[in-house]
Tab-separated table of C-alpha atoms in Angstrom:
chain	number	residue	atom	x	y	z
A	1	UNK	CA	174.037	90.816	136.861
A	2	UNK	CA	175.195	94.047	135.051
A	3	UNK	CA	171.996	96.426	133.977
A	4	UNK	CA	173.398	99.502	131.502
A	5	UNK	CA	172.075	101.214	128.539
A	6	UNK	CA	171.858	99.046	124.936
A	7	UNK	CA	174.018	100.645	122.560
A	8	UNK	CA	173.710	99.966	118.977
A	9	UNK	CA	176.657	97.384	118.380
A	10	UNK	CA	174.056	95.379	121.005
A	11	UNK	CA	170.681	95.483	119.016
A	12	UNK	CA	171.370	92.375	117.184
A	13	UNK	CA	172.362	90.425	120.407
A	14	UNK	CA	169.180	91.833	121.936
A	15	UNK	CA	167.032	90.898	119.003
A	16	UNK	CA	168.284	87.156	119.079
A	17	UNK	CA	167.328	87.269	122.973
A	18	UNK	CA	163.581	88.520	122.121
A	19	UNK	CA	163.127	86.098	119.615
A	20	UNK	CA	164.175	83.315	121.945
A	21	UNK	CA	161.800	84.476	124.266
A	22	UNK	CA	158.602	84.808	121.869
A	23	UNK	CA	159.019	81.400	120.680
A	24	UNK	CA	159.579	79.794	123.802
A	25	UNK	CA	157.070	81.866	126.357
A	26	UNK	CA	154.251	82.792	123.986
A	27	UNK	CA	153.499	79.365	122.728
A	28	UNK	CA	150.504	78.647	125.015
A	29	UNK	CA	148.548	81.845	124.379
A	30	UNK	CA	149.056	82.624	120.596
A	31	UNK	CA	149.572	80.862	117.337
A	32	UNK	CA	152.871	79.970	115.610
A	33	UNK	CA	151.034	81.885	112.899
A	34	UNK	CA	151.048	84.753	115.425
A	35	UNK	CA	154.517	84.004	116.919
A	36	UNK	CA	156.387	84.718	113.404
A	37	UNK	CA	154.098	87.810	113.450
A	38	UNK	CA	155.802	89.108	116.696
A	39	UNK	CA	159.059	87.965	115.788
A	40	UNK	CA	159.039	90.046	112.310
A	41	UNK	CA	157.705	92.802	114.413
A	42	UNK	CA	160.389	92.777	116.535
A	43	UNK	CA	163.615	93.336	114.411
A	44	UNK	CA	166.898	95.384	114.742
A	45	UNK	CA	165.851	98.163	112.505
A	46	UNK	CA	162.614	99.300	114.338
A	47	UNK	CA	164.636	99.048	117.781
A	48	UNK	CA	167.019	101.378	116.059
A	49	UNK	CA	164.122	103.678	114.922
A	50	UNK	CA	162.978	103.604	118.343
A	51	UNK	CA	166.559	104.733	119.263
A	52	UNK	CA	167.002	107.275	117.606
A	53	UNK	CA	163.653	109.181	118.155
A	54	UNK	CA	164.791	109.108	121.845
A	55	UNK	CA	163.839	105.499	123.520
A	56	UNK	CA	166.285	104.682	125.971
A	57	UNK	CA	166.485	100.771	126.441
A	58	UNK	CA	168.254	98.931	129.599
A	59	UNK	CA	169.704	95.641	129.190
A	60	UNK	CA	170.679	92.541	131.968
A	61	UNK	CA	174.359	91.284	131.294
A	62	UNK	CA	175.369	88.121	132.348
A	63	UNK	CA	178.734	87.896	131.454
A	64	UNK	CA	178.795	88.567	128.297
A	65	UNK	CA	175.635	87.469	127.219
A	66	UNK	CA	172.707	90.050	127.425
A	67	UNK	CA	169.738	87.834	129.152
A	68	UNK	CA	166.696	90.681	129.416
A	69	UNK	CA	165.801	94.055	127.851
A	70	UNK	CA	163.447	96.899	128.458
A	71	UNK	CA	163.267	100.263	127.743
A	72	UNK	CA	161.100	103.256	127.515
A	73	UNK	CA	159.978	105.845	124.494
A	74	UNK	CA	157.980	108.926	125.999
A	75	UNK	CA	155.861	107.449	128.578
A	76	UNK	CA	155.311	104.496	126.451
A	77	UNK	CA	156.863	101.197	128.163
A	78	UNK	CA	158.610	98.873	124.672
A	79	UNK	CA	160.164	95.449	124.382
A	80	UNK	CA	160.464	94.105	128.010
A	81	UNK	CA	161.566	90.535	127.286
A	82	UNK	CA	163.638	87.537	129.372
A	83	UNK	CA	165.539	84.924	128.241
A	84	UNK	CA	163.561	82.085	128.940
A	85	UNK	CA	166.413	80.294	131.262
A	86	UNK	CA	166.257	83.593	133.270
A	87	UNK	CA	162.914	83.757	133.958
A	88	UNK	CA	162.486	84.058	137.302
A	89	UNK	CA	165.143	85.599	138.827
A	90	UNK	CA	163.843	89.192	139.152
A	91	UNK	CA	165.727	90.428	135.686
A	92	UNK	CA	162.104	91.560	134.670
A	93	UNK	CA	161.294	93.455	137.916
A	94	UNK	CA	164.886	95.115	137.618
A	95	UNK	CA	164.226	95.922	134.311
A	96	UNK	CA	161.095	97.602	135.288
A	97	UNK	CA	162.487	99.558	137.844
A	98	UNK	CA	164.808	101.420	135.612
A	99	UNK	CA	161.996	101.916	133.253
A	100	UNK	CA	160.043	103.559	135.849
A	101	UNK	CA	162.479	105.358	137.586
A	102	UNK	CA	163.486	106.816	134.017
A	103	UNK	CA	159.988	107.859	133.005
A	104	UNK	CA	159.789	109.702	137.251
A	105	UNK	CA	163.567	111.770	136.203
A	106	UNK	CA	161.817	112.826	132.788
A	107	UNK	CA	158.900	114.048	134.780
A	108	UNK	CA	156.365	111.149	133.700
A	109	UNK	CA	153.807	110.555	136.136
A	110	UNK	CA	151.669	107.476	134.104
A	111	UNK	CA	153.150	105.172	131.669
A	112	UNK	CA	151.091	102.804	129.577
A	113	UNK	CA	152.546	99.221	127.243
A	114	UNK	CA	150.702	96.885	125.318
A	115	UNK	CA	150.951	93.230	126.915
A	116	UNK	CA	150.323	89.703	125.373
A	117	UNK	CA	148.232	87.496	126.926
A	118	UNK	CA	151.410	85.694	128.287
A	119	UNK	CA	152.972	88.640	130.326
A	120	UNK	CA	149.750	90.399	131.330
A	121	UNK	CA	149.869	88.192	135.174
A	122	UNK	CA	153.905	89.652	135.265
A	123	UNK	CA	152.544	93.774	134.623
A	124	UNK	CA	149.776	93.459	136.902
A	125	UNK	CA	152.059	92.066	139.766
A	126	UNK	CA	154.154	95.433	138.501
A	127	UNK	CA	151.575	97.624	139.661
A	128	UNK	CA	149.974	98.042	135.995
A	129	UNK	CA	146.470	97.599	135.870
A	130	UNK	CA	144.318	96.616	132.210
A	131	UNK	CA	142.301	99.367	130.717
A	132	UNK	CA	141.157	97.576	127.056
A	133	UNK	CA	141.629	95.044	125.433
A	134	UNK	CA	143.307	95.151	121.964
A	135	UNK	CA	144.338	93.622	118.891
A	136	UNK	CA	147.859	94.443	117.071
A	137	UNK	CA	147.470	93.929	113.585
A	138	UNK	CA	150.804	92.031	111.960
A	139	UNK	CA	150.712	90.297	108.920
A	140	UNK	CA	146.661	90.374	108.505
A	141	UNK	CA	146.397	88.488	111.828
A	142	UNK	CA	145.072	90.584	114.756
A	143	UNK	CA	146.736	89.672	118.043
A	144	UNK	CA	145.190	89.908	120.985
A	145	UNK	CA	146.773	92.402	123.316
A	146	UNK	CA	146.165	94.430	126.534
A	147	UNK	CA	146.619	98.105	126.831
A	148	UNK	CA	147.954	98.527	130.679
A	149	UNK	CA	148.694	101.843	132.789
A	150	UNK	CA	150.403	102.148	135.813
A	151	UNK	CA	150.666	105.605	137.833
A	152	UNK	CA	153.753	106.815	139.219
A	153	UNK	CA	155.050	108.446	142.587
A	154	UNK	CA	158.337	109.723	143.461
């Protein structure tokens, strides 16, 4: 497995990777209703926004297929997603590990990320722990969501 920094060429390859991993994680905890909600949401043009207003986002190469994504805007953790036939094999936990040690070299001490229901148990085996919950608002539906922190140490 290869881990390096998404460039923009990439986004669309990484957006057809998060969709594939709404619809086939999410469907026990949220409505298809809500699932096309999260998969507008999640489109190559905001993770190009995101981008440029500084996010930097890691992918997982396999090959030449990118199988997981995270990445990190301010202290803000955004769009940590698996493919589903990966799940499992520590991509996620990488993933988070370059997130985190990117937040420590930009002097962040505490980074926060919304969770669905469905990857809540993964962030709180990362250390993060639930401070509210929340709804996210997409398409008149209100999803429900978890804010999470985590603190950091060098």
């Amino acid at each position: 497995m290869k881990y390096s920094i998404i460039t923009s060429d990439q986004l669309q390859s990484a957006i057809v990777l998060i969709h594939s991993s709404i619809d086939a994680l999410n469907g026990k905890d949220y409505s298809q209703q809500e699932i096309s909600a999260m998969k507008k949401y999640q489109n190559k043009e905001s993770l190009q926004t995101k981008l440029n207003r500084g996010a930097k986002y890691f992918i997982a190469v396999d090959g030449d297929r990118i199988v997981g994504i995270g990445g990190i805007e301010e202290d803000s953790v955004s769009t940590v997603f698996v493919d589903p036939k990966y799940k499992g094999k520590g991509i996620g936990k990488a993933s988070m590990g370059l997130i985190e040690n990117a937040a420590l070299d930009s002097g962040i001490t505490q980074i926060g990320l919304g969770s669905t229901i469905t990857a809540r148990g993964f962030y709180e085996k990362q250390g993060f722990y639930q401070v509210k919950e929340q709804f996210l608002e997409l398409q008149g539906l209100k999803i429900k969501m978890y804010l999470m922190l985590k603190d950091l140490k060098d």
